[in-house]
Coordinates of C-alpha atoms in Angstrom, one line a residue:
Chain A
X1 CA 6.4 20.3 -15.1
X2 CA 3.1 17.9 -14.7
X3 CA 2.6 15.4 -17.5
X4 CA -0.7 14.4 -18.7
X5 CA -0.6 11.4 -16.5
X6 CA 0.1 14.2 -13.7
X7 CA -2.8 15.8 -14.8
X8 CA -5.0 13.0 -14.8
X9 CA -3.9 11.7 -11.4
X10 CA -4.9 15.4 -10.4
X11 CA -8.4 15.4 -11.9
X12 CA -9.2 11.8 -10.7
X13 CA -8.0 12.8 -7.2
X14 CA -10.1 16.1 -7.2
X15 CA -13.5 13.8 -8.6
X16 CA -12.7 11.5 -6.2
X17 CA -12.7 13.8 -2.8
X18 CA -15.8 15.6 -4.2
X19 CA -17.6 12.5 -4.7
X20 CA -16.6 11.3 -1.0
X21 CA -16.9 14.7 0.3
X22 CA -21.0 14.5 -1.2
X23 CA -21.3 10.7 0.4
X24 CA -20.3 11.7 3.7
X25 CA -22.5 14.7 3.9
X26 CA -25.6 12.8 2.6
X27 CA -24.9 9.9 5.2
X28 CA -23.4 11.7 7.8
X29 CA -25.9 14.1 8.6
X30 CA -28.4 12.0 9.9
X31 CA -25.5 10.0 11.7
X32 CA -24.3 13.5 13.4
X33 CA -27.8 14.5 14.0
X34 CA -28.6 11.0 15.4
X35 CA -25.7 11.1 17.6
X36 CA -26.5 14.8 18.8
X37 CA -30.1 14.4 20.0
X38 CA -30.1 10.1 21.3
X39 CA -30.2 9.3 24.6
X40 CA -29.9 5.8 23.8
X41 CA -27.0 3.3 25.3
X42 CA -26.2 2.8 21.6
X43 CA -24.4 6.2 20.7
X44 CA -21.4 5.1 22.4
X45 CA -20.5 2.0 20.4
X46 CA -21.8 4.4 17.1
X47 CA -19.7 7.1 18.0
X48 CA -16.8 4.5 18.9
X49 CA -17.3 3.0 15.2
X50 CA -17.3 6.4 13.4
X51 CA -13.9 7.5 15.4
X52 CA -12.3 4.1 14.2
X53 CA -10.4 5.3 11.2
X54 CA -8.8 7.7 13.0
X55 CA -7.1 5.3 15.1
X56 CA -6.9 2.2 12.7
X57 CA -3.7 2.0 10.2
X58 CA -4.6 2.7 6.4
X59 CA -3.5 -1.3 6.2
X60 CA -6.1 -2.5 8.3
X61 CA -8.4 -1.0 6.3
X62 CA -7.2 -2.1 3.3
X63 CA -6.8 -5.3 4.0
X64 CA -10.1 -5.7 5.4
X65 CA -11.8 -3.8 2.5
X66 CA -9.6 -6.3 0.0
X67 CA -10.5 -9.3 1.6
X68 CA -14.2 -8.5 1.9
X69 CA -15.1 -6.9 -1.2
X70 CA -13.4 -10.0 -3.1
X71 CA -14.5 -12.8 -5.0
X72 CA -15.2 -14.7 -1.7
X73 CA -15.6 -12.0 0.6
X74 CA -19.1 -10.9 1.4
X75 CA -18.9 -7.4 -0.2
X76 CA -17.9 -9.2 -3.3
X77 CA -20.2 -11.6 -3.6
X78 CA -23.3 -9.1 -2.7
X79 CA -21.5 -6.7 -5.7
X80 CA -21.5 -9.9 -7.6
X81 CA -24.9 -10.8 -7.3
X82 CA -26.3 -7.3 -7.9
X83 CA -24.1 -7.6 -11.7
X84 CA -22.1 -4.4 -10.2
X85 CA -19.0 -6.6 -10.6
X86 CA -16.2 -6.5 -8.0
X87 CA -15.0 -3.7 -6.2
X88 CA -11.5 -3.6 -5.8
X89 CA -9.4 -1.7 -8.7
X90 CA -12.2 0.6 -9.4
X91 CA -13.2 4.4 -9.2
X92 CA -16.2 2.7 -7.1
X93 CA -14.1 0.8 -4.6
X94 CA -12.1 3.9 -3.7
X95 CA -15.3 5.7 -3.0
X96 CA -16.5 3.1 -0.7
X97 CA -12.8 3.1 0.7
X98 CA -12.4 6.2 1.0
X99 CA -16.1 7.3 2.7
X100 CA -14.8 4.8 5.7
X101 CA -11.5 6.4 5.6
X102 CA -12.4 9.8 5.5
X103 CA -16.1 9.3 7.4
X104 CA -14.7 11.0 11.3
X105 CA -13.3 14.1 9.6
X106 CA -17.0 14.9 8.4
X107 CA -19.5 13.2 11.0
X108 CA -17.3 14.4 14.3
X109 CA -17.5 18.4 13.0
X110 CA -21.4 17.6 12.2
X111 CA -22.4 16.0 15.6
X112 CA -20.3 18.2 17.6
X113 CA -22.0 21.7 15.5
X114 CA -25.7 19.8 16.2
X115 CA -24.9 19.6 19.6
X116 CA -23.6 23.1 20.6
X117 CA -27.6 24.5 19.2
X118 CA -28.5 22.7 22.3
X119 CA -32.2 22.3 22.9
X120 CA -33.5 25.5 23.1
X121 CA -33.6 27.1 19.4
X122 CA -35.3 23.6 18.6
X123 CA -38.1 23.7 21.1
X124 CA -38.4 27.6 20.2
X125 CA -39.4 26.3 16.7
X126 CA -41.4 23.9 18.1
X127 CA -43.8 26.1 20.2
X128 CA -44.3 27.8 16.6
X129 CA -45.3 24.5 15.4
X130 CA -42.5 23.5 13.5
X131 CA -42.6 19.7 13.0
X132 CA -39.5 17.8 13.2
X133 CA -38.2 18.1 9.4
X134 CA -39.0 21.7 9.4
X135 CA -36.7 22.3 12.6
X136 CA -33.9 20.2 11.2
X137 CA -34.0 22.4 7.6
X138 CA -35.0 25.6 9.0
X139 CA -33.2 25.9 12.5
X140 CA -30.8 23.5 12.7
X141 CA -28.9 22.9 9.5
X142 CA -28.6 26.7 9.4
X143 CA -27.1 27.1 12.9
X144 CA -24.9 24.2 12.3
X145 CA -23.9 25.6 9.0
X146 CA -19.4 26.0 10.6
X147 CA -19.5 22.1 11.3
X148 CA -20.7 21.2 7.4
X149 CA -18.1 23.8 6.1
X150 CA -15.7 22.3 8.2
X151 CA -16.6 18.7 7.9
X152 CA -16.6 19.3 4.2
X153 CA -13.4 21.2 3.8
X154 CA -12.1 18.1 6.6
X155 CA -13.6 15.8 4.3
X156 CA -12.1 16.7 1.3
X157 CA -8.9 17.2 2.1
X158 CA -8.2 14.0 4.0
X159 CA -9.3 12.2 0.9
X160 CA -7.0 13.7 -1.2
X161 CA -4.1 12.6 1.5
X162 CA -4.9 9.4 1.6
X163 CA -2.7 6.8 -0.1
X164 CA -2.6 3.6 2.3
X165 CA -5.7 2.6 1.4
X166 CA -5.6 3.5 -2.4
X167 CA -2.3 1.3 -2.5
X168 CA -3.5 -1.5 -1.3
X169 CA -6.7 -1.3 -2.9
X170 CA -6.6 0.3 -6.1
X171 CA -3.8 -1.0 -8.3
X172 CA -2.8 2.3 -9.8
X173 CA -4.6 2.3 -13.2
X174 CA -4.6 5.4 -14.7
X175 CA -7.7 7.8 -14.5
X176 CA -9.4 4.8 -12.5
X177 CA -7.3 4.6 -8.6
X178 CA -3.6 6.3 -9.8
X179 CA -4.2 9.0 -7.5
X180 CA -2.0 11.4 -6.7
X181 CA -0.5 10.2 -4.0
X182 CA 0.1 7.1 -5.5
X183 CA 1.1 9.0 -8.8
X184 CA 3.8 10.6 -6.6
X185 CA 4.5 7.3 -5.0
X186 CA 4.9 5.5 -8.8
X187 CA 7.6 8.4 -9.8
X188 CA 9.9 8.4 -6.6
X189 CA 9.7 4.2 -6.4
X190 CA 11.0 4.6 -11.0
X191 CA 13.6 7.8 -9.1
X192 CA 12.2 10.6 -11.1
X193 CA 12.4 13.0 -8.4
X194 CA 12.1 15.8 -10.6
X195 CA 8.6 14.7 -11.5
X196 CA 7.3 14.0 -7.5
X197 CA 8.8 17.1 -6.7
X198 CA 6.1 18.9 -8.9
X199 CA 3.1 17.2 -7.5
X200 CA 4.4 16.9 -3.7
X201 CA 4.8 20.7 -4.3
X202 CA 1.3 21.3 -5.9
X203 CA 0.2 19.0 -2.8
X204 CA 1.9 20.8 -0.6
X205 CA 0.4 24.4 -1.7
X206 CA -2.8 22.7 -2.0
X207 CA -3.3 21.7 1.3
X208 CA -2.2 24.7 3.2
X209 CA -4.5 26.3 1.0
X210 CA -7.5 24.3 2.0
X211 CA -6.5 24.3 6.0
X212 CA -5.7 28.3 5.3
X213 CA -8.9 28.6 4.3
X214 CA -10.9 26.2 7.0
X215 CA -9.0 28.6 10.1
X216 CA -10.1 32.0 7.8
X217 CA -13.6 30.8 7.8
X218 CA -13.3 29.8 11.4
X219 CA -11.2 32.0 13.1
X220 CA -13.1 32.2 16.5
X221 CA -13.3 28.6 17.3
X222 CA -10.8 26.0 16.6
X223 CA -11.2 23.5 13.8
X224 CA -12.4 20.5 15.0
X225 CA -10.5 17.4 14.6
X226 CA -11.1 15.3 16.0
Chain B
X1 CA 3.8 7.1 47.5
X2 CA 4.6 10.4 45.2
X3 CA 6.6 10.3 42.5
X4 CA 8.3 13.3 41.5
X5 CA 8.7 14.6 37.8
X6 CA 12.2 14.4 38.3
X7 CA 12.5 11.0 39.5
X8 CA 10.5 9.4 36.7
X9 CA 12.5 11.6 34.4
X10 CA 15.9 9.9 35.6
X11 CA 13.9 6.7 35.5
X12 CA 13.1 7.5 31.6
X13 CA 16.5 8.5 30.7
X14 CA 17.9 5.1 32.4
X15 CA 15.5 3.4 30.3
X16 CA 16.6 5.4 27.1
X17 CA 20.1 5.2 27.6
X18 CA 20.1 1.1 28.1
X19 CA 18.1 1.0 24.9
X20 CA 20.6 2.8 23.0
X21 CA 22.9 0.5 25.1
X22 CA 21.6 -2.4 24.0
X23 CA 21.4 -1.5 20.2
X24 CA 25.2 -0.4 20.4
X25 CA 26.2 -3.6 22.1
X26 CA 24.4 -6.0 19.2
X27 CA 27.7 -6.9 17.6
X28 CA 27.2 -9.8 15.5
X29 CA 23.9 -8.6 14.3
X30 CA 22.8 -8.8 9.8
X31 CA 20.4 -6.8 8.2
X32 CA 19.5 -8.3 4.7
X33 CA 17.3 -6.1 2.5
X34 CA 15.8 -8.5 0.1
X35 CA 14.0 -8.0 -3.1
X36 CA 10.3 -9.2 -2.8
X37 CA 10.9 -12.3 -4.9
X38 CA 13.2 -13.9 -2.5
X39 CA 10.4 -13.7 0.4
X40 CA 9.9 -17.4 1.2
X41 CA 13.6 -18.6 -0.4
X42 CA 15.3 -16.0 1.8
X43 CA 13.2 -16.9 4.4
X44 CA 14.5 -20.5 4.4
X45 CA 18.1 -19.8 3.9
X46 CA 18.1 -17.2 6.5
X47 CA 17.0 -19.8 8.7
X48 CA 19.7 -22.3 7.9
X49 CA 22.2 -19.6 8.4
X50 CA 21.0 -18.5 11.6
X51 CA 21.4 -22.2 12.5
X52 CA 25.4 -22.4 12.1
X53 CA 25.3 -18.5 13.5
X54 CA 23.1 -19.6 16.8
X55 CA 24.6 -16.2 18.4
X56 CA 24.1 -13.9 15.5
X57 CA 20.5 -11.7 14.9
X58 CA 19.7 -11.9 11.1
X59 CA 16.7 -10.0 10.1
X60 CA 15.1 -9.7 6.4
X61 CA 13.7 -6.8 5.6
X62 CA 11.3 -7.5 2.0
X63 CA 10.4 -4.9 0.1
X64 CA 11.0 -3.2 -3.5
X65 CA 14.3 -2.9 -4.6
X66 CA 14.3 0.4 -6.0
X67 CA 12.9 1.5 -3.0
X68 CA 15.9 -0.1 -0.8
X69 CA 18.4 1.5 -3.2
X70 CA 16.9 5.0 -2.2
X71 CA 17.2 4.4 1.1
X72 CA 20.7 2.9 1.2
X73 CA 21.8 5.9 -1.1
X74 CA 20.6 8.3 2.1
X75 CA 22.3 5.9 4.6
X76 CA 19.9 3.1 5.6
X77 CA 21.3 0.7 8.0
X78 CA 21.0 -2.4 5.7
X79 CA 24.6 -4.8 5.7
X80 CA 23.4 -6.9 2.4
X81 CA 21.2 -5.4 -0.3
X82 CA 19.6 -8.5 -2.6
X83 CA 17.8 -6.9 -6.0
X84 CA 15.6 -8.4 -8.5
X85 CA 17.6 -5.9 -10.7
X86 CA 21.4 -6.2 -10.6
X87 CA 21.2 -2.3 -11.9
X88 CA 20.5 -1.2 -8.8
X89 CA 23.4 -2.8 -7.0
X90 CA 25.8 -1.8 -9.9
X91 CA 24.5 2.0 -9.1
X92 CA 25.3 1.9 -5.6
X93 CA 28.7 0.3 -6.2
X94 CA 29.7 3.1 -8.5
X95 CA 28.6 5.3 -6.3
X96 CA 31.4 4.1 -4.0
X97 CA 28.4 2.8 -1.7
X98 CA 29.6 -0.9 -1.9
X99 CA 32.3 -3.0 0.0
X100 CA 32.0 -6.2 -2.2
X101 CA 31.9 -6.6 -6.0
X102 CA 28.5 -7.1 -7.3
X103 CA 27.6 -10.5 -6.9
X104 CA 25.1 -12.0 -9.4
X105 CA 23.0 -14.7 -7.5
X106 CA 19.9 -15.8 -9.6
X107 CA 18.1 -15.1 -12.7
X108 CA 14.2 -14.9 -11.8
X109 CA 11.4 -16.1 -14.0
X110 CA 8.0 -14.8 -14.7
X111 CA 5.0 -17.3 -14.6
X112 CA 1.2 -16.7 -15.4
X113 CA -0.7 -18.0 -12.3
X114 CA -4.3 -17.7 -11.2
X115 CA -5.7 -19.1 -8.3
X116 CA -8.7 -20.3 -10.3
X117 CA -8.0 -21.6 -13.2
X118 CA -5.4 -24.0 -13.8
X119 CA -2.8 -21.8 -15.7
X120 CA -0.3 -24.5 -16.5
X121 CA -3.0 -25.0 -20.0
X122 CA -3.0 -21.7 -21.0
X123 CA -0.5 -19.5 -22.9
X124 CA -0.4 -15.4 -23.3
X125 CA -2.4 -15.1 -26.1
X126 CA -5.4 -16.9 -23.8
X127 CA -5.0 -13.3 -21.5
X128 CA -6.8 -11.5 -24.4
X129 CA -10.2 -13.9 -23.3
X130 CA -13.0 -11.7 -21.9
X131 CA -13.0 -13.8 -18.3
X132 CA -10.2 -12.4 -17.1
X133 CA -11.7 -8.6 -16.1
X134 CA -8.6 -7.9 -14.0
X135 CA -4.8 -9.3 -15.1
X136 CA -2.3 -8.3 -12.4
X137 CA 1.1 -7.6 -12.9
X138 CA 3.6 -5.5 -11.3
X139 CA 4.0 -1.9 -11.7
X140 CA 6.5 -1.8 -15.3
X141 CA 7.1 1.7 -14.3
X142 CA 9.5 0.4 -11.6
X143 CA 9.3 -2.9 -10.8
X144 CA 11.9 -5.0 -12.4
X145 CA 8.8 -8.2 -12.8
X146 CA 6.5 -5.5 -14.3
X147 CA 8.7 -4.7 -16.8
X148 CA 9.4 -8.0 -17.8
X149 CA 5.9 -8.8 -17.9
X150 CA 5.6 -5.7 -20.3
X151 CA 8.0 -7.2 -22.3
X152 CA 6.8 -10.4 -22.9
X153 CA 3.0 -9.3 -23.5
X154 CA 4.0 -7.0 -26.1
X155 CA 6.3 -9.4 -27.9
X156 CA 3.7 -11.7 -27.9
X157 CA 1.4 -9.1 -29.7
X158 CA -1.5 -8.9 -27.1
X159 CA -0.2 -5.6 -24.9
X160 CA -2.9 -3.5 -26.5
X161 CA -5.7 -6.1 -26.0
X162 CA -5.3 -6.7 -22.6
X163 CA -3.9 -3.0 -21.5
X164 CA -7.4 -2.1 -20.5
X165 CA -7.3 -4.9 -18.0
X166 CA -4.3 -4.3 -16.4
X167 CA -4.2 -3.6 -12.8
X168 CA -0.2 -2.7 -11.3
X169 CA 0.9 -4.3 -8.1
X170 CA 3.4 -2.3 -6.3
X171 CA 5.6 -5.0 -6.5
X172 CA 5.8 -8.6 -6.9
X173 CA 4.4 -9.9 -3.8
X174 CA 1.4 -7.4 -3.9
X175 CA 0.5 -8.5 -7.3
X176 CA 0.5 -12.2 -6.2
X177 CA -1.7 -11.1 -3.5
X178 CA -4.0 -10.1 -6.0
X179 CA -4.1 -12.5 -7.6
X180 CA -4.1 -14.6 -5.0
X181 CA -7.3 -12.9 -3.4
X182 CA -9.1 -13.5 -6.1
X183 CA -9.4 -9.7 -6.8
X184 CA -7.6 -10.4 -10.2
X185 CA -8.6 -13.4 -12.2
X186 CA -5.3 -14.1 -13.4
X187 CA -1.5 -12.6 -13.0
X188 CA 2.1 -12.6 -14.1
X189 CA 4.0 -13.2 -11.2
X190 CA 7.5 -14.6 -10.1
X191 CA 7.8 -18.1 -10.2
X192 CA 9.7 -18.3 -6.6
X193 CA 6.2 -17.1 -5.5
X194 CA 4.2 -19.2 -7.4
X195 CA 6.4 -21.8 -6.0
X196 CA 5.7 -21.2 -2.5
X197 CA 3.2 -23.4 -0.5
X198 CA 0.9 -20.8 0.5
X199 CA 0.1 -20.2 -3.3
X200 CA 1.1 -23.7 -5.0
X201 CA -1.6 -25.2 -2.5
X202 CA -4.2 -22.3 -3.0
X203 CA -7.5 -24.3 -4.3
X204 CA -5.6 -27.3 -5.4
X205 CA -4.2 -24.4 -8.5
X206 CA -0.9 -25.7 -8.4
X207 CA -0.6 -24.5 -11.7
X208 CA 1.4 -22.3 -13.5
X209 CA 2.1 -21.3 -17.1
X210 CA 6.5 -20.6 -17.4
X211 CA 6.3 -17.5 -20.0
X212 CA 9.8 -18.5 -22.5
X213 CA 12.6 -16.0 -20.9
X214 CA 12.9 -15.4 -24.7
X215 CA 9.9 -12.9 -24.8
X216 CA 11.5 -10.7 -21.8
X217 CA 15.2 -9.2 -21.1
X218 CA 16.7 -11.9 -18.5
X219 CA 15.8 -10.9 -15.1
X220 CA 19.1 -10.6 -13.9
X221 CA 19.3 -10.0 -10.0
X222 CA 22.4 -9.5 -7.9
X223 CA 23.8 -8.7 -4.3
X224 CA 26.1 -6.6 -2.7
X225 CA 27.7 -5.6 0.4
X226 CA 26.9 -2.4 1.8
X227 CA 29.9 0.3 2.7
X228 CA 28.6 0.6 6.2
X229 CA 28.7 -3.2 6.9
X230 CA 32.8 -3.9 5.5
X231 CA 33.6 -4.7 8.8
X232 CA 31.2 -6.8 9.3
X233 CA 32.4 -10.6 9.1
X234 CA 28.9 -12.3 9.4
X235 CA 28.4 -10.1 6.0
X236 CA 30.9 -11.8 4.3
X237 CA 29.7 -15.3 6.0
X238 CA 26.5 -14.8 4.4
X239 CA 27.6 -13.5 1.2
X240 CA 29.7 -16.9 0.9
X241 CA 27.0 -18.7 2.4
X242 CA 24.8 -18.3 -0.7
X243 CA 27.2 -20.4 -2.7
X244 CA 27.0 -23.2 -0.4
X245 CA 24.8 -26.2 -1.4
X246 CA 21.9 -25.6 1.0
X247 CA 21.6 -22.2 -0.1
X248 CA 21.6 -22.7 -3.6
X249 CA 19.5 -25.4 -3.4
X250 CA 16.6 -23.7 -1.7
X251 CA 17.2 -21.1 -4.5
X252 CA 16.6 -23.8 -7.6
X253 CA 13.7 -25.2 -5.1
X254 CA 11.9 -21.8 -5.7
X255 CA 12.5 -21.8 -9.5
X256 CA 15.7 -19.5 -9.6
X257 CA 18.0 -20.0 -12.2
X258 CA 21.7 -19.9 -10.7
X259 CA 24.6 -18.2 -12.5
X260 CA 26.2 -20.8 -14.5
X261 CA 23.1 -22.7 -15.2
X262 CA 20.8 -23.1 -17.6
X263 CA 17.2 -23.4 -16.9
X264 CA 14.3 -23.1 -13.7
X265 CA 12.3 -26.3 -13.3
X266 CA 9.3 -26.8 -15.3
X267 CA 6.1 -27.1 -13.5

């Protein structure tokens, strides 16, 4: 069955996908919306940055991320500064981790959902005199309402698969960065198979669950990956 | 000029067959799976037996050795298996997976190392002192160094002190990287990696603190030859290589103890 250490690995891993899940929609939105509406040169090389983690191995990340938010890395140092102390080995460095990791699964469904409005429902809104912020809260987050259900279902569940990242990152202290995934890692590296079998299972159900629900909400149009 | 699907199909399955060709055809090949600790001594001795054995291919392959026990258990194509825990070799042997004895080759030894502070002047009690926010060491839960380390914090009475601090490298190499990066202040790692140039020069920290083998269970750490490579002579070559001077040589360079001897050099 799942030990208390299961248990908190489980509870951590669910606080730390909601928490990323909230980040990305905060800072994605006006990312997605940027990207939907600009004309400019720039959304290429944006859009370009934003797909990078799909492409990128968890170790690039990782490494990057360890180097820089060290003692002599420039994250670090601006962490430092600020008396927030250093990132790596803590709940907070997995978020930051984890937001880059995790950031195309959300912003791609967003930008792609503010871009199938098209113009017309916007400049609708505007002949009613609907300033800019109005139209954004009143027209378009509404009719773009599948691509935040789906970038936050997307969101979510990527974080709770990731484990790259985490491992070379976290340092798997308990209720702090032992995720699962790690958690599962930990009992199949010490052979207690009987253990990992219980939380790969729970996983397992877990994520068909999540991806069961994400095609029943959007069963006309395909769930956007990517 | 077109190029029909069937054409570049033969072409692919030319290609795919000379590959497997190729891989068949590497007699005289050696796959060494290697404990993390013997990273840079392996490395070395490797290299000097590659150097009598011009025509042979000898990789290393570092990594946890409890991981490399699963995987020759379901059939991994390794011809040597070198632990930091002769247990694991012993397993596979009983389980009929071995075609040598079980060789013991060193006895490893656990070191407190920062990259900056000078740890040869400190001692484990000093690891219960508020500046060091993160103390790496590897994972006790399966890493033969982490549970050493365990060992030798709670016998000297400051495990529950500086528990709260501990951060768990996956294994031995990862938590010298932490260290190492400066992402943990301070560390208990093996001394063959403390050893090594790339962390003995780091900052001009050459040094290290030997924690007494008499607060830990001796890191015992043996090899064996795999059932898949027993008729594979350059097994056996290397096997008896590691007796020979250069090979045991390069081990006491990187602080191993060797059977039949008594103790790793100081620092």
């Amino acid at each position: 069955m799942l030990s208390a250490n299961d248990l908190t690995a489980i509870w951590l891993t669910l606080k730390l996908a909601t928490v990323v899940t909230g980040v990305l929609l905060l800072i994605g939105t006006p990312i997605a919306w940027w990207l939907a509406r600009t004309r400019s040169w720039w959304k290429r090389p944006v859009a370009a940055i934003v797909a990078l983690p799909l492409v990128l191995p968890p170790t690039v990340i990782g490494f990057y991320l360890l180097v820089a938010m060290g003692p002599y890395g420039p994250l670090g140092q601006l962490t430092e500064a600020l008396g927030l102390g250093l990132l790596p080995f803590t709940f907070a460095g997995l978020v930051v981790a984890s937001v880059i990791y995790s950031m195309p699964f959300v912003i791609q469904p967003l930008h792609n959902a503010f871009e199938a409005i098209g113009e017309r429902p916007l400049e609708v809104a505007a002949t009613l005199r609907a300033g800019p912020v109005d139209r954004f809260f009143s027209v378009a987050m509404p009719l773009a309402r599948p691509g935040f259900i789906t970038g936050a279902i997307l969101g979510f569940a990527h974080t709770i698969g990731e484990f790259g990242v985490v491992l070379m990152i976290g340092g798997s202290i308990p209720g702090q960065t032992r995720v699962v995934s790690v958690q599962i890692y930990d009992h199949v590296q010490a052979f207690e198979y009987a253990r990992a079998h219980w939380l790969a299972g729970a996983l397992l159900v877990f994520s068909f669950l999540v991806l069961l629900a994400l095609y029943a909400f959007n069963p006309s149009r395909r769930a956007t990956w990517s | 000029m077109v190029i029909s699907p069937m054409k570049t199909l033969q072409c692919l399955a030319g290609l795919l067959l000379m590959a497997l060709a190729g891989h068949a055809s590497a007699t005289g090949s050696l796959r060494i799976a290697a404990a993390a600790d013997l990273k840079f001594a392996m490395d070395e001795i490797a290299a000097t037996f590659r150097q009598s054995h011009p025509d042979a291919r000898v990789e290393v392959i570092y990594g946890s050795s409890g991981n490399f026990k699963a995987q020759i258990q379901q059939g991994a194509p390794f011809d040597l298996f070198f632990s930091a825990d002769i247990a694991f070799p012993r397993e596979l042997r009983e389980a009929g997976l071995a075609a040598s004895e079980v060789r013991p080759y060193a006895t490893g030894r656990i070191v407190l190392w920062s990259g900056q502070t000078d740890a040869s002047k400190l001692t484990l009690a000093d690891l219960t002192s508020a500046d060091y926010r993160k103390i790496a060491i590897a994972n006790p839960t399966h890493a033969p160094y982490g549970k050493r380390a365990e060992e030798a914090l709670r016998a000297s009475g400051v495990w529950g002190k500086v528990e709260p601090r501990l951060v768990y490298g996956e294994n031995i190499a990862q938590t010298a990287q932490f260290v190492q990066s400066g992402n943990a202040q301070i560390g208990i790692i093996a001394l063959s990696l403390a050893l090594n140039p790339e962390l003995a020069g780091k900052g001009g920290m050459a040094g290290y603190y030997l924690i007494p083998d008499a607060l830990h269970e001796p890191l015992e750490q043996g090899f064996i030859i795999t059932r898949r490579a027993a008729g594979n002579p350059l097994a056996r070559d290397f096997a008896d290589f590691m007796d020979s001077t250069a090979a045991r040589a390069t081990m006491v360079r990187y602080g191993f103890v060797l059977p039949g001897e008594q103790r790793a050099i100081g620092p």
